[in-house]
Amino acid sequence: MSASTFSVAEAEARGTLADGFQWDAQDITQGKNGTRVATVPYFQRPGEEKIWAGAGGVLTSARDLATWVSMLLNNGRHPYTNETIIPSEIVEHVAHGRSVSHGKPEFPELSPKVYGAGQWRYSYQAHDIIEHGGNNPGYKTQVARFPNDNLGIITLSNDAKGGGFIIEAVKFRIADELLGLKELDWNDRFEKQWNDYVEKAQKLTPRPNKPEFPSAPYTSLAENTFHHPTYGTLQPCLVPASVHSYMDSTYAQSLQCLNFLSSYAVQRILSVSDLSTPTYIIPWKRFFTSHLRLAHFDGNLFNVTTIFSNADVREKEGYSHGDGKGGPVSKGDILVELDEHFEVEWVRGEEEGLAFKGGFWGMEGLDARSPVGVGKESAEVWFAKV
């Protein structure tokens, strides 16, 4: 496996790293399809890898993955040398189902899915499948093996949105062909899934015609800092144009926020934002996020959007990053995840903070439950006022 690495710098130096494509300025909740743009440079920069370079930590190739899945089919032994790479009991342990992730089959030809110590297991047209995919901004992968058929199928895509459907459709189509199974029209099935997803995403609760004001002035939120020991620090910057009719004329924004809001990356975010609603932008550098956008909903409730922009990175590394006017059309940079919406409650009183909820923590499973109610106790993630 000579092409695999945990280093972004090493992968880029080879000159063979595929560009991942994402949909710039797409917001399916608003019916905006966006423009497909290559994510250049790679979303993680050298030195930022920590636990994540590619999915599972590794950047690899189709050829290396073929060797990897052959080793798994060979019960942990190298397919060419027969040397034990992974003890067979470990291969079995990882693939042995421990919990039910999909209690109901997604389609008639599939069984329910179980999850082991890192891999899913289910059957397709009575053939056992063990698999796990990868998902990076701009990339989708699936590494599947049919242990009873001595067959491995690896599907890779560099399309962020449609790629997930493509790799699954291709995987099943290859299985149908090689195993002599009934051929199914996965294109129509996945198209329906996508259309259902879009329809559901667009069923948003509208903001009240006469929303209540927060329990403190909008400017007060921007004067505070909030912290979570794992998720980091939040410093909301109030967008003046969104609250001009509510602002105290004596309010003076910090120089830090003035510079931040005038940056090209933030100006692009504002160009696709509804500034008739009081809005804050927060710098928040995470694996798949660069900014948070808070938009007032009602009372002390805000809608929060996690956004990824690579404009600052492109400027730092000498790439074109736009015309500097904050227009809606990029010049190579991307603005994505505008349709990733959650909720935040500005909790006031003796213990002040921001209660993030609405799926912010990435809860999965039919039996999983989010906290309920209001205030700190309802938070999936609690940022305390510093």
Tab-separated table of C-alpha atoms in Angstrom:
chain	number	residue	atom	x	y	z
A	1	MET	CA	0.000	0.000	0.000
A	2	SER	CA	2.529	2.533	-1.232
A	3	ALA	CA	0.123	5.418	-1.912
A	4	SER	CA	-1.536	5.616	1.515
A	5	THR	CA	-0.586	8.339	3.973
A	6	PHE	CA	-1.777	10.195	7.047
A	7	SER	CA	-0.119	13.400	5.815
A	8	VAL	CA	-1.901	16.029	3.714
A	9	ALA	CA	1.453	17.565	2.768
A	10	GLU	CA	2.729	14.219	1.493
A	11	ALA	CA	-0.445	13.554	-0.500
A	12	GLU	CA	-0.350	17.009	-2.098
A	13	ALA	CA	3.359	16.741	-2.914
A	14	ARG	CA	2.717	13.643	-5.031
A	15	GLY	CA	0.509	15.629	-7.392
A	16	THR	CA	-2.098	12.875	-7.642
A	17	LEU	CA	-4.567	13.989	-4.962
A	18	ALA	CA	-8.015	14.261	-6.536
A	19	ASP	CA	-9.915	17.504	-6.003
A	20	GLY	CA	-13.186	17.171	-4.136
A	21	PHE	CA	-16.147	19.033	-5.624
A	22	GLN	CA	-18.767	20.844	-3.567
A	23	TRP	CA	-21.741	23.039	-4.421
A	24	ASP	CA	-20.876	26.662	-3.755
A	25	ALA	CA	-23.702	28.761	-2.240
A	26	GLN	CA	-26.140	25.844	-2.340
A	27	ASP	CA	-29.066	26.108	0.063
A	28	ILE	CA	-31.693	23.489	-0.624
A	29	THR	CA	-33.963	24.931	2.062
A	30	GLN	CA	-34.294	27.980	-0.189
A	31	GLY	CA	-34.305	26.063	-3.476
A	32	LYS	CA	-30.821	27.296	-4.433
A	33	ASN	CA	-28.767	24.644	-6.219
A	34	GLY	CA	-25.466	26.510	-6.216
A	35	THR	CA	-22.490	25.936	-8.505
A	36	ARG	CA	-20.223	22.890	-8.414
A	37	VAL	CA	-16.678	24.026	-7.613
A	38	ALA	CA	-13.479	22.128	-6.830
A	39	THR	CA	-12.365	22.471	-3.208
A	40	VAL	CA	-8.851	23.816	-3.721
A	41	PRO	CA	-6.762	23.501	-1.662
A	42	TYR	CA	-7.733	20.336	0.210
A	43	PHE	CA	-9.994	21.246	3.120
A	44	GLN	CA	-7.511	20.118	5.811
A	45	ARG	CA	-4.186	21.876	5.633
A	46	PRO	CA	-0.796	20.371	6.493
A	47	GLY	CA	-0.384	20.287	10.248
A	48	GLU	CA	-4.138	20.332	10.903
A	49	GLU	CA	-4.692	16.595	10.424
A	50	LYS	CA	-4.607	15.584	14.109
A	51	ILE	CA	-7.163	12.749	13.987
A	52	TRP	CA	-8.514	13.483	10.517
A	53	ALA	CA	-6.691	13.689	7.197
A	54	GLY	CA	-8.970	11.488	5.150
A	55	ALA	CA	-11.921	9.532	6.503
A	56	GLY	CA	-10.550	7.175	9.137
A	57	GLY	CA	-7.450	9.358	9.175
A	58	VAL	CA	-5.989	8.027	5.939
A	59	LEU	CA	-5.601	9.366	2.395
A	60	THR	CA	-5.352	6.468	-0.017
A	61	SER	CA	-5.929	5.181	-3.553
A	62	ALA	CA	-8.152	2.674	-5.320
A	63	ARG	CA	-5.174	0.351	-5.824
A	64	ASP	CA	-4.246	0.396	-2.138
A	65	LEU	CA	-7.853	-0.105	-1.096
A	66	ALA	CA	-8.029	-3.158	-3.359
A	67	THR	CA	-5.108	-4.652	-1.423
A	68	TRP	CA	-6.759	-3.711	1.858
A	69	VAL	CA	-10.125	-5.307	1.095
A	70	SER	CA	-8.379	-8.396	-0.315
A	71	MET	CA	-6.561	-8.734	3.003
A	72	LEU	CA	-9.879	-8.557	4.868
A	73	LEU	CA	-11.400	-11.187	2.574
A	74	ASN	CA	-8.335	-13.328	3.317
A	75	ASN	CA	-9.094	-13.181	7.060
A	76	GLY	CA	-6.357	-10.683	7.787
A	77	ARG	CA	-3.586	-12.206	5.655
A	78	HIS	CA	-1.803	-10.301	2.901
A	79	PRO	CA	-3.267	-11.368	-0.475
A	80	TYR	CA	0.191	-11.804	-2.067
A	81	THR	CA	2.494	-12.951	0.746
A	82	ASN	CA	-0.075	-14.621	3.039
A	83	GLU	CA	1.584	-12.804	5.941
A	84	THR	CA	-0.774	-12.062	8.830
A	85	ILE	CA	-1.439	-8.313	8.854
A	86	ILE	CA	-4.423	-8.333	11.210
A	87	PRO	CA	-5.225	-11.350	13.408
A	88	SER	CA	-8.293	-13.137	12.070
A	89	GLU	CA	-10.085	-12.825	15.397
A	90	ILE	CA	-9.771	-9.031	15.171
A	91	VAL	CA	-11.183	-9.013	11.638
A	92	GLU	CA	-14.132	-11.059	12.890
A	93	HIS	CA	-14.588	-8.958	16.032
A	94	VAL	CA	-14.820	-5.706	14.088
A	95	ALA	CA	-17.371	-7.143	11.659
A	96	HIS	CA	-19.545	-8.851	14.283
A	97	GLY	CA	-22.766	-6.906	14.817
A	98	ARG	CA	-23.147	-5.412	18.292
A	99	SER	CA	-26.054	-3.021	17.853
A	100	VAL	CA	-28.925	-2.524	15.433
A	101	SER	CA	-28.418	0.657	13.413
A	102	HIS	CA	-31.267	0.125	10.936
A	103	GLY	CA	-34.025	-1.952	12.497
A	104	LYS	CA	-36.101	-1.794	9.330
A	105	PRO	CA	-34.746	-2.604	5.843
A	106	GLU	CA	-34.410	0.484	3.654
A	107	PHE	CA	-35.478	-1.528	0.604
A	108	PRO	CA	-37.094	-4.980	0.130
A	109	GLU	CA	-33.826	-6.539	-1.070
A	110	LEU	CA	-31.920	-5.448	2.043
A	111	SER	CA	-31.962	-6.825	5.572
A	112	PRO	CA	-31.850	-4.744	8.759
A	113	LYS	CA	-28.338	-3.440	9.478
A	114	VAL	CA	-26.181	-4.140	12.502
A	115	TYR	CA	-23.058	-2.257	13.529
A	116	GLY	CA	-19.981	-3.936	14.930
A	117	ALA	CA	-16.804	-2.430	16.279
A	118	GLY	CA	-16.421	-0.162	13.267
A	119	GLN	CA	-18.279	-1.808	10.364
A	120	TRP	CA	-21.856	-2.308	9.220
A	121	ARG	CA	-23.225	-5.720	8.302
A	122	TYR	CA	-26.380	-6.627	6.389
A	123	SER	CA	-27.508	-8.702	3.424
A	124	TYR	CA	-28.381	-7.753	-0.136
A	125	GLN	CA	-30.497	-10.230	-2.093
A	126	ALA	CA	-29.396	-12.910	0.425
A	127	HIS	CA	-25.674	-12.069	0.115
A	128	ASP	CA	-23.795	-11.003	3.261
A	129	ILE	CA	-22.122	-7.560	3.104
A	130	ILE	CA	-19.598	-6.001	5.495
A	131	GLU	CA	-18.728	-2.382	4.799
A	132	HIS	CA	-17.842	1.075	5.975
A	133	GLY	CA	-17.801	4.301	4.028
A	134	GLY	CA	-15.892	7.552	4.210
A	135	ASN	CA	-17.195	11.093	4.031
A	136	ASN	CA	-14.986	14.156	3.660
A	137	PRO	CA	-15.967	17.549	2.222
A	138	GLY	CA	-16.013	16.838	-1.509
A	139	TYR	CA	-15.479	13.085	-1.237
A	140	LYS	CA	-17.574	9.955	-0.687
A	141	THR	CA	-16.215	6.408	-0.421
A	142	GLN	CA	-17.531	2.923	0.227
A	143	VAL	CA	-15.404	-0.158	0.912
A	144	ALA	CA	-17.621	-3.236	0.869
A	145	ARG	CA	-16.888	-6.936	0.919
A	146	PHE	CA	-19.080	-9.954	0.349
A	147	PRO	CA	-17.278	-12.521	2.549
A	148	ASN	CA	-19.208	-15.563	1.344
A	149	ASP	CA	-18.599	-14.647	-2.298
A	150	ASN	CA	-14.921	-13.644	-1.976
A	151	LEU	CA	-15.840	-10.322	-3.561
A	152	GLY	CA	-14.784	-6.799	-2.667
A	153	ILE	CA	-16.287	-3.673	-4.226
A	154	ILE	CA	-14.718	-0.248	-3.691
A	155	THR	CA	-16.542	2.832	-4.952
A	156	LEU	CA	-15.097	6.341	-4.783
A	157	SER	CA	-16.574	9.700	-5.757
A	158	ASN	CA	-15.377	13.294	-5.556
A	159	ASP	CA	-18.871	14.822	-5.674
A	160	ALA	CA	-19.993	16.012	-2.249
A	161	LYS	CA	-23.757	15.785	-2.691
A	162	GLY	CA	-24.600	13.275	-5.416
A	163	GLY	CA	-21.549	11.152	-4.729
A	164	GLY	CA	-23.160	9.331	-1.826
A	165	PHE	CA	-25.924	8.034	-4.074
A	166	ILE	CA	-23.557	7.324	-6.965
A	167	ILE	CA	-21.229	5.072	-4.975
A	168	GLU	CA	-24.145	3.053	-3.598
A	169	ALA	CA	-25.825	2.652	-6.992
A	170	VAL	CA	-22.534	1.584	-8.589
A	171	LYS	CA	-21.800	-0.859	-5.759
A	172	PHE	CA	-25.136	-2.620	-6.103
A	173	ARG	CA	-25.001	-2.581	-9.918
A	174	ILE	CA	-21.591	-4.307	-9.867
A	175	ALA	CA	-22.874	-6.843	-7.341
A	176	ASP	CA	-25.895	-7.567	-9.544
A	177	GLU	CA	-23.628	-8.189	-12.530
A	178	LEU	CA	-20.949	-10.295	-10.846
A	179	LEU	CA	-23.239	-12.350	-8.618
A	180	GLY	CA	-25.961	-12.875	-11.211
A	181	LEU	CA	-28.597	-11.078	-9.147
A	182	LYS	CA	-31.784	-9.347	-10.196
A	183	GLU	CA	-30.874	-5.942	-11.610
A	184	LEU	CA	-32.617	-3.092	-9.826
A	185	ASP	CA	-33.096	0.538	-10.839
A	186	TRP	CA	-31.164	2.225	-8.050
A	187	ASN	CA	-31.143	5.529	-9.909
A	188	ASP	CA	-34.911	5.948	-9.539
A	189	ARG	CA	-34.804	4.832	-5.909
A	190	PHE	CA	-32.079	7.246	-4.902
A	191	GLU	CA	-33.632	10.068	-6.910
A	192	LYS	CA	-36.806	9.605	-4.880
A	193	GLN	CA	-34.787	9.601	-1.643
A	194	TRP	CA	-33.115	12.856	-2.642
A	195	ASN	CA	-36.403	14.496	-3.622
A	196	ASP	CA	-37.963	13.412	-0.316
A	197	TYR	CA	-34.967	14.842	1.547
A	198	VAL	CA	-35.254	18.182	-0.258
A	199	GLU	CA	-38.989	18.353	0.367
A	200	LYS	CA	-38.484	17.697	4.078
A	201	ALA	CA	-35.635	20.218	4.302
A	202	GLN	CA	-37.836	22.937	2.836
A	203	LYS	CA	-40.571	22.444	5.434
A	204	LEU	CA	-39.152	25.000	7.829
A	205	THR	CA	-41.139	26.683	10.576
A	206	PRO	CA	-41.469	30.312	9.445
A	207	ARG	CA	-40.362	33.097	11.734
A	208	PRO	CA	-43.360	34.768	13.421
A	209	ASN	CA	-44.648	37.884	11.689
A	210	LYS	CA	-44.166	39.788	14.932
A	211	PRO	CA	-41.375	38.012	16.793
A	212	GLU	CA	-40.680	38.916	20.390
A	213	PHE	CA	-37.427	40.664	21.220
A	214	PRO	CA	-34.766	38.833	23.248
A	215	SER	CA	-34.735	39.489	26.991
A	216	ALA	CA	-31.683	41.728	26.505
A	217	PRO	CA	-30.671	44.042	23.641
A	218	TYR	CA	-29.204	42.450	20.526
A	219	THR	CA	-25.989	44.341	21.198
A	220	SER	CA	-25.636	42.654	24.590
A	221	LEU	CA	-25.120	39.226	23.023
A	222	ALA	CA	-22.288	40.620	20.905
A	223	GLU	CA	-20.586	42.023	23.994
A	224	ASN	CA	-20.228	38.575	25.566
A	225	THR	CA	-17.947	35.583	25.038
A	226	PHE	CA	-19.052	31.970	25.501
A	227	HIS	CA	-16.961	28.851	26.025
A	228	HIS	CA	-17.214	25.064	25.938
A	229	PRO	CA	-14.167	23.002	27.006
A	230	THR	CA	-14.309	20.844	23.859
A	231	TYR	CA	-16.125	22.939	21.258
A	232	GLY	CA	-14.103	26.071	21.980
A	233	THR	CA	-14.914	29.759	22.337
A	234	LEU	CA	-17.644	31.768	20.624
A	235	GLN	CA	-17.450	35.528	20.126
A	236	PRO	CA	-20.621	36.666	18.321
A	237	CYS	CA	-20.206	39.635	15.983
A	238	LEU	CA	-23.434	41.523	15.336
A	239	VAL	CA	-24.072	42.526	11.715
A	240	PRO	CA	-25.048	46.218	11.946
A	241	ALA	CA	-27.067	46.186	8.719
A	242	SER	CA	-29.373	43.539	10.182
A	243	VAL	CA	-30.348	45.548	13.288
A	244	HIS	CA	-30.015	49.187	12.250
A	245	SER	CA	-33.545	49.982	13.411
A	246	TYR	CA	-32.994	48.385	16.839
A	247	MET	CA	-29.469	49.503	17.698
A	248	ASP	CA	-28.543	51.934	20.401
A	249	SER	CA	-26.778	54.837	18.720
A	250	THR	CA	-24.077	54.661	21.389
A	251	TYR	CA	-23.140	51.046	20.563
A	252	ALA	CA	-19.525	50.743	19.449
A	253	GLN	CA	-18.463	47.484	17.849
A	254	SER	CA	-15.077	46.035	18.732
A	255	LEU	CA	-12.230	46.473	16.272
A	256	GLN	CA	-11.914	42.689	16.135
A	257	CYS	CA	-15.518	42.325	14.948
A	258	LEU	CA	-15.217	45.252	12.531
A	259	ASN	CA	-12.238	43.625	10.829
A	260	PHE	CA	-13.846	40.190	10.897
A	261	LEU	CA	-17.140	41.351	9.381
A	262	SER	CA	-15.349	43.252	6.622
A	263	SER	CA	-13.369	40.184	5.510
A	264	TYR	CA	-14.149	38.740	2.099
A	265	ALA	CA	-15.246	35.386	3.569
A	266	VAL	CA	-17.827	37.016	5.844
A	267	GLN	CA	-18.983	39.403	3.130
A	268	ARG	CA	-19.760	36.389	0.954
A	269	ILE	CA	-21.737	34.835	3.810
A	270	LEU	CA	-23.689	38.065	4.240
A	271	SER	CA	-24.387	38.218	0.505
A	272	VAL	CA	-26.422	35.001	0.805
A	273	SER	CA	-28.030	35.882	4.158
A	274	ASP	CA	-31.372	37.502	4.952
A	275	LEU	CA	-30.266	40.682	6.688
A	276	SER	CA	-33.823	41.739	7.422
A	277	THR	CA	-33.396	39.436	10.437
A	278	PRO	CA	-30.967	40.334	13.264
A	279	THR	CA	-27.852	38.322	12.436
A	280	TYR	CA	-24.527	37.448	14.055
A	281	ILE	CA	-21.485	35.825	12.453
A	282	ILE	CA	-19.065	33.874	14.647
A	283	PRO	CA	-15.607	32.608	13.668
A	284	TRP	CA	-15.537	28.892	14.489
A	285	LYS	CA	-12.712	26.891	12.958
A	286	ARG	CA	-13.503	23.181	13.183
A	287	PHE	CA	-12.907	20.166	10.938
A	288	PHE	CA	-15.835	20.907	8.606
A	289	THR	CA	-16.821	24.417	9.694
A	290	SER	CA	-15.321	27.896	9.564
A	291	HIS	CA	-18.227	30.114	10.676
A	292	LEU	CA	-21.512	30.065	12.552
A	293	ARG	CA	-24.414	32.280	11.512
A	294	LEU	CA	-27.010	33.110	14.158
A	295	ALA	CA	-30.299	34.582	12.936
A	296	HIS	CA	-32.947	35.700	15.399
A	297	PHE	CA	-36.137	33.635	15.391
A	298	ASP	CA	-38.296	34.619	18.353
A	299	GLY	CA	-37.598	35.776	21.881
A	300	ASN	CA	-34.317	34.246	23.023
A	301	LEU	CA	-34.307	31.625	20.256
A	302	PHE	CA	-32.026	31.829	17.232
A	303	ASN	CA	-31.495	29.700	14.153
A	304	VAL	CA	-27.852	28.694	13.768
A	305	THR	CA	-26.177	27.615	10.538
A	306	THR	CA	-22.787	25.901	10.366
A	307	ILE	CA	-20.882	27.218	7.344
A	308	PHE	CA	-17.617	26.264	5.673
A	309	SER	CA	-15.638	28.790	3.623
A	310	ASN	CA	-12.119	28.321	2.302
A	311	ALA	CA	-11.676	31.962	1.241
A	312	ASP	CA	-9.285	32.818	4.083
A	313	VAL	CA	-7.139	29.741	3.401
A	314	ARG	CA	-7.008	30.522	-0.311
A	315	GLU	CA	-5.905	34.081	0.396
A	316	LYS	CA	-3.253	32.908	2.861
A	317	GLU	CA	-1.826	30.365	0.413
A	318	GLY	CA	-1.872	32.636	-2.626
A	319	TYR	CA	-4.945	31.332	-4.440
A	320	SER	CA	-7.608	33.536	-5.968
A	321	HIS	CA	-10.278	34.116	-3.365
A	322	GLY	CA	-12.769	36.476	-4.956
A	323	ASP	CA	-13.029	40.043	-6.138
A	324	GLY	CA	-12.983	41.556	-2.656
A	325	LYS	CA	-16.467	42.991	-3.109
A	326	GLY	CA	-18.328	40.257	-1.299
A	327	GLY	CA	-20.389	39.383	-4.332
A	328	PRO	CA	-22.453	36.202	-4.510
A	329	VAL	CA	-20.256	34.650	-7.226
A	330	SER	CA	-16.971	33.173	-6.053
A	331	LYS	CA	-13.671	33.177	-7.865
A	332	GLY	CA	-12.556	29.752	-6.810
A	333	ASP	CA	-13.532	29.830	-3.137
A	334	ILE	CA	-16.511	27.902	-1.825
A	335	LEU	CA	-19.308	28.545	0.636
A	336	VAL	CA	-21.114	25.388	1.711
A	337	GLU	CA	-23.428	23.898	4.346
A	338	LEU	CA	-25.803	26.871	4.216
A	339	ASP	CA	-28.674	24.422	4.690
A	340	GLU	CA	-27.255	22.897	7.910
A	341	HIS	CA	-29.671	24.425	10.421
A	342	PHE	CA	-29.846	23.990	14.194
A	343	GLU	CA	-31.218	25.935	17.158
A	344	VAL	CA	-29.654	27.973	19.930
A	345	GLU	CA	-31.262	29.487	22.995
A	346	TRP	CA	-29.673	32.511	24.614
A	347	VAL	CA	-30.130	31.633	28.278
A	348	ARG	CA	-30.166	34.619	30.594
A	349	GLY	CA	-30.157	34.849	34.363
A	350	GLU	CA	-27.840	33.622	37.075
A	351	GLU	CA	-26.103	31.155	34.738
A	352	GLU	CA	-25.908	32.730	31.298
A	353	GLY	CA	-24.925	30.860	28.165
A	354	LEU	CA	-25.889	29.513	24.753
A	355	ALA	CA	-27.810	26.222	24.598
A	356	PHE	CA	-27.258	24.562	21.214
A	357	LYS	CA	-29.833	21.950	20.227
A	358	GLY	CA	-31.881	20.582	17.343
A	359	GLY	CA	-29.389	17.854	16.405
A	360	PHE	CA	-26.240	19.945	16.835
A	361	TRP	CA	-24.362	17.084	18.521
A	362	GLY	CA	-24.990	14.624	15.659
A	363	MET	CA	-27.254	12.220	17.532
A	364	GLU	CA	-27.955	8.904	15.784
A	365	GLY	CA	-30.090	5.864	16.515
A	366	LEU	CA	-33.797	5.224	16.924
A	367	ASP	CA	-33.519	5.087	20.709
A	368	ALA	CA	-31.398	8.222	21.052
A	369	ARG	CA	-33.117	11.154	22.709
A	370	SER	CA	-32.273	14.840	22.854
A	371	PRO	CA	-32.689	16.818	26.073
A	372	VAL	CA	-36.059	18.546	26.302
A	373	GLY	CA	-37.380	21.742	27.802
A	374	VAL	CA	-35.699	25.117	27.938
A	375	GLY	CA	-32.569	26.621	29.400
A	376	LYS	CA	-29.271	24.919	30.144
A	377	GLU	CA	-30.900	21.544	30.816
A	378	SER	CA	-32.211	21.453	27.232
A	379	ALA	CA	-28.756	21.923	25.697
A	380	GLU	CA	-27.080	19.280	23.593
A	381	VAL	CA	-23.986	21.481	23.814
A	382	TRP	CA	-23.721	24.238	26.427
A	383	PHE	CA	-21.485	27.271	25.922
A	384	ALA	CA	-21.182	29.107	29.230
A	385	LYS	CA	-20.686	32.856	29.387
A	386	VAL	CA	-17.075	33.638	30.224
